[in-house]
Amino acid sequence: MKKMTPAKAATYAILFFWSLTTLYPFVWVILNSFRERGLIRKDSFSIPLPGNGLTMENYVKAMDRFDFGNAYLNSLLVSIAVTVAVVLIAGFAAYGLVRFRFRTEAA
């Protein structure tokens, strides 16, 4: 097993704290998505527990208001079109690069 150098330990510590600051807002938003509407503004930093403001009402309301099936279909169509275009353009570029005779310098 390799020895942990101070530089490597400092690097790991910096990366650990950076990952916390990166992941915390994501977790905070997910937790707040399960809160009742008024509790988000009132007490947004506590953990929602069953019977204490935990609700699925926000997700039910979002499913009722927005057409997620249509949005998903649109995203799928755009993704497929972009993938086909990129594969075609990359294929043409690769064919051109393989067939092109580059000038070689005399050694």
Short mmCIF file of N, CA and C in Angstrom, two decimals:
data_model
loop_
_atom_site.label_atom_id
_atom_site.label_comp_id
_atom_site.label_asym_id
_atom_site.label_seq_id
_atom_site.Cartn_x
_atom_site.Cartn_y
_atom_site.Cartn_z
N MET A 1 0.83 -1.18 0.00
CA MET A 1 0.00 0.00 0.00
C MET A 1 0.88 1.25 0.00
N LYS A 2 0.51 2.21 -0.83
CA LYS A 2 1.31 3.42 -0.95
C LYS A 2 1.06 4.35 0.23
N LYS A 3 2.10 5.11 0.54
CA LYS A 3 2.02 6.06 1.64
C LYS A 3 1.25 7.31 1.20
N MET A 4 0.48 7.85 2.13
CA MET A 4 -0.28 9.08 1.84
C MET A 4 0.64 10.27 2.12
N THR A 5 0.91 11.04 1.08
CA THR A 5 1.74 12.23 1.25
C THR A 5 0.86 13.40 1.68
N PRO A 6 1.46 14.42 2.30
CA PRO A 6 0.66 15.59 2.70
C PRO A 6 -0.02 16.28 1.51
N ALA A 7 0.65 16.31 0.37
CA ALA A 7 0.06 16.94 -0.81
C ALA A 7 -1.17 16.15 -1.28
N LYS A 8 -1.07 14.83 -1.24
CA LYS A 8 -2.21 13.99 -1.66
C LYS A 8 -3.36 14.12 -0.66
N ALA A 9 -3.05 14.20 0.63
CA ALA A 9 -4.08 14.37 1.65
C ALA A 9 -4.77 15.72 1.48
N ALA A 10 -4.01 16.75 1.19
CA ALA A 10 -4.60 18.08 0.97
C ALA A 10 -5.48 18.07 -0.28
N THR A 11 -5.03 17.39 -1.31
CA THR A 11 -5.83 17.28 -2.53
C THR A 11 -7.14 16.58 -2.25
N TYR A 12 -7.10 15.47 -1.52
CA TYR A 12 -8.32 14.75 -1.18
C TYR A 12 -9.25 15.60 -0.31
N ALA A 13 -8.69 16.36 0.63
CA ALA A 13 -9.50 17.21 1.49
C ALA A 13 -10.19 18.30 0.67
N ILE A 14 -9.46 18.92 -0.25
CA ILE A 14 -10.04 19.96 -1.10
C ILE A 14 -11.14 19.37 -1.98
N LEU A 15 -10.88 18.21 -2.57
CA LEU A 15 -11.88 17.57 -3.42
C LEU A 15 -13.12 17.14 -2.62
N PHE A 16 -12.91 16.70 -1.40
CA PHE A 16 -14.03 16.30 -0.54
C PHE A 16 -14.92 17.50 -0.24
N PHE A 17 -14.33 18.61 0.18
CA PHE A 17 -15.12 19.80 0.49
C PHE A 17 -15.77 20.38 -0.77
N TRP A 18 -15.09 20.31 -1.89
CA TRP A 18 -15.67 20.77 -3.14
C TRP A 18 -16.88 19.91 -3.52
N SER A 19 -16.76 18.60 -3.33
CA SER A 19 -17.89 17.72 -3.66
C SER A 19 -19.08 18.00 -2.74
N LEU A 20 -18.83 18.32 -1.48
CA LEU A 20 -19.93 18.67 -0.58
C LEU A 20 -20.64 19.94 -1.04
N THR A 21 -19.87 20.95 -1.43
CA THR A 21 -20.48 22.20 -1.87
C THR A 21 -21.18 22.03 -3.21
N THR A 22 -20.78 21.04 -3.97
CA THR A 22 -21.44 20.78 -5.25
C THR A 22 -22.71 19.95 -5.05
N LEU A 23 -22.66 18.95 -4.20
CA LEU A 23 -23.79 18.05 -4.00
C LEU A 23 -24.86 18.61 -3.07
N TYR A 24 -24.47 19.44 -2.11
CA TYR A 24 -25.44 19.94 -1.13
C TYR A 24 -26.60 20.69 -1.77
N PRO A 25 -26.38 21.62 -2.70
CA PRO A 25 -27.55 22.29 -3.31
C PRO A 25 -28.49 21.32 -4.02
N PHE A 26 -27.95 20.30 -4.65
CA PHE A 26 -28.79 19.31 -5.33
C PHE A 26 -29.65 18.55 -4.31
N VAL A 27 -29.05 18.10 -3.24
CA VAL A 27 -29.79 17.37 -2.20
C VAL A 27 -30.81 18.30 -1.55
N TRP A 28 -30.44 19.56 -1.33
CA TRP A 28 -31.34 20.53 -0.72
C TRP A 28 -32.58 20.76 -1.57
N VAL A 29 -32.40 20.87 -2.87
CA VAL A 29 -33.53 21.05 -3.78
C VAL A 29 -34.42 19.82 -3.77
N ILE A 30 -33.83 18.64 -3.81
CA ILE A 30 -34.62 17.40 -3.78
C ILE A 30 -35.43 17.31 -2.48
N LEU A 31 -34.79 17.58 -1.35
CA LEU A 31 -35.51 17.53 -0.07
C LEU A 31 -36.64 18.56 -0.02
N ASN A 32 -36.38 19.76 -0.52
CA ASN A 32 -37.42 20.79 -0.50
C ASN A 32 -38.55 20.50 -1.48
N SER A 33 -38.31 19.67 -2.46
CA SER A 33 -39.39 19.34 -3.39
C SER A 33 -40.46 18.49 -2.72
N PHE A 34 -40.14 17.87 -1.60
CA PHE A 34 -41.11 17.06 -0.86
C PHE A 34 -41.80 17.83 0.26
N ARG A 35 -41.55 19.13 0.38
CA ARG A 35 -42.16 19.94 1.43
C ARG A 35 -43.47 20.56 0.97
N GLU A 36 -44.28 20.92 1.96
CA GLU A 36 -45.45 21.71 1.66
C GLU A 36 -44.99 23.10 1.23
N ARG A 37 -45.80 23.75 0.43
CA ARG A 37 -45.39 25.02 -0.18
C ARG A 37 -44.97 26.07 0.85
N GLY A 38 -45.72 26.24 1.90
CA GLY A 38 -45.40 27.25 2.90
C GLY A 38 -44.14 26.93 3.71
N LEU A 39 -43.86 25.66 3.89
CA LEU A 39 -42.70 25.28 4.70
C LEU A 39 -41.37 25.50 3.97
N ILE A 40 -41.40 25.58 2.66
CA ILE A 40 -40.16 25.80 1.92
C ILE A 40 -39.57 27.15 2.30
N ARG A 41 -40.41 28.16 2.38
CA ARG A 41 -39.92 29.49 2.75
C ARG A 41 -39.68 29.62 4.25
N LYS A 42 -40.51 28.95 5.03
CA LYS A 42 -40.46 29.09 6.48
C LYS A 42 -39.26 28.37 7.09
N ASP A 43 -39.04 27.11 6.71
CA ASP A 43 -38.00 26.29 7.34
C ASP A 43 -37.38 25.39 6.29
N SER A 44 -36.60 25.95 5.40
CA SER A 44 -36.12 25.19 4.25
C SER A 44 -34.90 24.31 4.57
N PHE A 45 -34.29 24.47 5.72
CA PHE A 45 -33.07 23.71 6.00
C PHE A 45 -33.28 22.49 6.89
N SER A 46 -34.50 22.26 7.37
CA SER A 46 -34.73 21.05 8.16
C SER A 46 -35.08 19.90 7.22
N ILE A 47 -34.94 18.70 7.72
CA ILE A 47 -35.21 17.51 6.91
C ILE A 47 -36.70 17.18 6.98
N PRO A 48 -37.38 17.06 5.83
CA PRO A 48 -38.80 16.75 5.88
C PRO A 48 -39.03 15.30 6.32
N LEU A 49 -39.86 15.13 7.32
CA LEU A 49 -40.18 13.80 7.83
C LEU A 49 -41.66 13.52 7.62
N PRO A 50 -42.04 12.25 7.52
CA PRO A 50 -43.47 11.93 7.37
C PRO A 50 -44.28 12.51 8.53
N GLY A 51 -45.38 13.18 8.20
CA GLY A 51 -46.21 13.79 9.22
C GLY A 51 -45.74 15.16 9.64
N ASN A 52 -44.61 15.59 9.12
CA ASN A 52 -44.06 16.89 9.50
C ASN A 52 -43.75 17.71 8.25
N GLY A 53 -44.72 17.82 7.36
CA GLY A 53 -44.54 18.63 6.16
C GLY A 53 -44.09 17.85 4.95
N LEU A 54 -43.94 16.54 5.06
CA LEU A 54 -43.54 15.72 3.92
C LEU A 54 -44.76 15.46 3.05
N THR A 55 -44.67 15.78 1.77
CA THR A 55 -45.82 15.61 0.90
C THR A 55 -45.37 15.32 -0.52
N MET A 56 -46.23 14.65 -1.26
CA MET A 56 -45.99 14.40 -2.69
C MET A 56 -46.84 15.34 -3.54
N GLU A 57 -47.52 16.30 -2.89
CA GLU A 57 -48.44 17.20 -3.57
C GLU A 57 -47.75 17.99 -4.69
N ASN A 58 -46.50 18.39 -4.48
CA ASN A 58 -45.79 19.16 -5.50
C ASN A 58 -45.61 18.35 -6.78
N TYR A 59 -45.33 17.07 -6.64
CA TYR A 59 -45.15 16.21 -7.82
C TYR A 59 -46.48 15.93 -8.51
N VAL A 60 -47.53 15.75 -7.72
CA VAL A 60 -48.87 15.53 -8.31
C VAL A 60 -49.29 16.76 -9.09
N LYS A 61 -49.06 17.93 -8.52
CA LYS A 61 -49.42 19.19 -9.19
C LYS A 61 -48.61 19.38 -10.47
N ALA A 62 -47.33 19.04 -10.43
CA ALA A 62 -46.48 19.17 -11.62
C ALA A 62 -46.95 18.22 -12.72
N MET A 63 -47.32 17.00 -12.37
CA MET A 63 -47.81 16.05 -13.37
C MET A 63 -49.14 16.50 -13.98
N ASP A 64 -49.98 17.15 -13.17
CA ASP A 64 -51.26 17.64 -13.67
C ASP A 64 -51.09 18.84 -14.60
N ARG A 65 -50.18 19.72 -14.27
CA ARG A 65 -50.04 20.98 -15.02
C ARG A 65 -49.25 20.84 -16.31
N PHE A 66 -48.29 19.96 -16.35
CA PHE A 66 -47.40 19.88 -17.50
C PHE A 66 -47.56 18.54 -18.22
N ASP A 67 -47.38 18.58 -19.52
CA ASP A 67 -47.49 17.38 -20.35
C ASP A 67 -46.09 16.76 -20.51
N PHE A 68 -45.71 15.93 -19.54
CA PHE A 68 -44.38 15.35 -19.54
C PHE A 68 -44.18 14.35 -20.68
N GLY A 69 -45.25 13.68 -21.09
CA GLY A 69 -45.13 12.73 -22.20
C GLY A 69 -44.73 13.42 -23.48
N ASN A 70 -45.35 14.54 -23.78
CA ASN A 70 -45.02 15.31 -24.97
C ASN A 70 -43.61 15.89 -24.89
N ALA A 71 -43.24 16.39 -23.71
CA ALA A 71 -41.89 16.93 -23.53
C ALA A 71 -40.84 15.83 -23.70
N TYR A 72 -41.13 14.65 -23.18
CA TYR A 72 -40.21 13.52 -23.32
C TYR A 72 -40.07 13.11 -24.79
N LEU A 73 -41.19 13.07 -25.50
CA LEU A 73 -41.16 12.73 -26.92
C LEU A 73 -40.35 13.76 -27.71
N ASN A 74 -40.54 15.04 -27.42
CA ASN A 74 -39.77 16.09 -28.10
C ASN A 74 -38.27 15.93 -27.83
N SER A 75 -37.91 15.67 -26.60
CA SER A 75 -36.50 15.47 -26.25
C SER A 75 -35.93 14.26 -26.97
N LEU A 76 -36.71 13.20 -27.05
CA LEU A 76 -36.27 11.99 -27.73
C LEU A 76 -36.05 12.24 -29.22
N LEU A 77 -36.97 12.96 -29.86
CA LEU A 77 -36.82 13.26 -31.28
C LEU A 77 -35.60 14.14 -31.55
N VAL A 78 -35.40 15.16 -30.72
CA VAL A 78 -34.23 16.03 -30.90
C VAL A 78 -32.95 15.24 -30.68
N SER A 79 -32.91 14.40 -29.68
CA SER A 79 -31.72 13.59 -29.39
C SER A 79 -31.39 12.65 -30.55
N ILE A 80 -32.41 12.01 -31.09
CA ILE A 80 -32.19 11.09 -32.22
C ILE A 80 -31.70 11.85 -33.44
N ALA A 81 -32.31 12.99 -33.73
CA ALA A 81 -31.90 13.79 -34.90
C ALA A 81 -30.46 14.27 -34.76
N VAL A 82 -30.09 14.75 -33.59
CA VAL A 82 -28.73 15.23 -33.37
C VAL A 82 -27.74 14.08 -33.46
N THR A 83 -28.07 12.92 -32.91
CA THR A 83 -27.18 11.77 -32.97
C THR A 83 -26.96 11.33 -34.41
N VAL A 84 -28.02 11.26 -35.19
CA VAL A 84 -27.89 10.87 -36.61
C VAL A 84 -27.04 11.89 -37.36
N ALA A 85 -27.27 13.17 -37.13
CA ALA A 85 -26.49 14.22 -37.81
C ALA A 85 -25.02 14.14 -37.45
N VAL A 86 -24.71 13.95 -36.18
CA VAL A 86 -23.32 13.88 -35.75
C VAL A 86 -22.63 12.65 -36.34
N VAL A 87 -23.32 11.51 -36.35
CA VAL A 87 -22.73 10.29 -36.91
C VAL A 87 -22.47 10.46 -38.41
N LEU A 88 -23.40 11.06 -39.12
CA LEU A 88 -23.20 11.28 -40.56
C LEU A 88 -22.05 12.24 -40.83
N ILE A 89 -22.03 13.36 -40.14
CA ILE A 89 -20.96 14.35 -40.36
C ILE A 89 -19.61 13.77 -39.97
N ALA A 90 -19.56 13.07 -38.84
CA ALA A 90 -18.29 12.46 -38.41
C ALA A 90 -17.86 11.38 -39.39
N GLY A 91 -18.81 10.63 -39.94
CA GLY A 91 -18.47 9.60 -40.93
C GLY A 91 -17.90 10.20 -42.20
N PHE A 92 -18.53 11.27 -42.70
CA PHE A 92 -18.00 11.95 -43.89
C PHE A 92 -16.62 12.53 -43.62
N ALA A 93 -16.43 13.12 -42.44
CA ALA A 93 -15.13 13.69 -42.10
C ALA A 93 -14.08 12.59 -41.99
N ALA A 94 -14.42 11.47 -41.39
CA ALA A 94 -13.47 10.37 -41.26
C ALA A 94 -13.11 9.80 -42.63
N TYR A 95 -14.09 9.66 -43.50
CA TYR A 95 -13.82 9.16 -44.85
C TYR A 95 -12.87 10.11 -45.58
N GLY A 96 -13.14 11.40 -45.49
CA GLY A 96 -12.28 12.39 -46.14
C GLY A 96 -10.87 12.38 -45.60
N LEU A 97 -10.73 12.23 -44.30
CA LEU A 97 -9.40 12.22 -43.70
C LEU A 97 -8.63 10.95 -44.06
N VAL A 98 -9.32 9.85 -44.19
CA VAL A 98 -8.65 8.60 -44.55
C VAL A 98 -8.21 8.62 -46.01
N ARG A 99 -9.01 9.15 -46.90
CA ARG A 99 -8.71 9.15 -48.33
C ARG A 99 -7.76 10.27 -48.76
N PHE A 100 -7.69 11.32 -47.99
CA PHE A 100 -6.85 12.46 -48.37
C PHE A 100 -5.38 12.09 -48.22
N ARG A 101 -4.60 12.44 -49.22
CA ARG A 101 -3.16 12.18 -49.18
C ARG A 101 -2.46 13.42 -48.64
N PHE A 102 -1.95 13.32 -47.44
CA PHE A 102 -1.25 14.44 -46.83
C PHE A 102 0.18 14.50 -47.36
N ARG A 103 0.70 15.69 -47.46
CA ARG A 103 2.08 15.87 -47.86
C ARG A 103 2.98 15.44 -46.73
N THR A 104 4.00 14.68 -47.04
CA THR A 104 4.95 14.28 -46.00
C THR A 104 6.25 15.03 -46.24
N GLU A 105 6.83 15.45 -45.14
CA GLU A 105 8.09 16.18 -45.23
C GLU A 105 9.22 15.16 -45.41
N ALA A 106 10.19 15.58 -46.20
CA ALA A 106 11.37 14.72 -46.38
C ALA A 106 12.21 14.77 -45.12
N ALA A 107 12.66 13.63 -44.70
CA ALA A 107 13.43 13.56 -43.46
C ALA A 107 14.82 14.06 -43.61
#
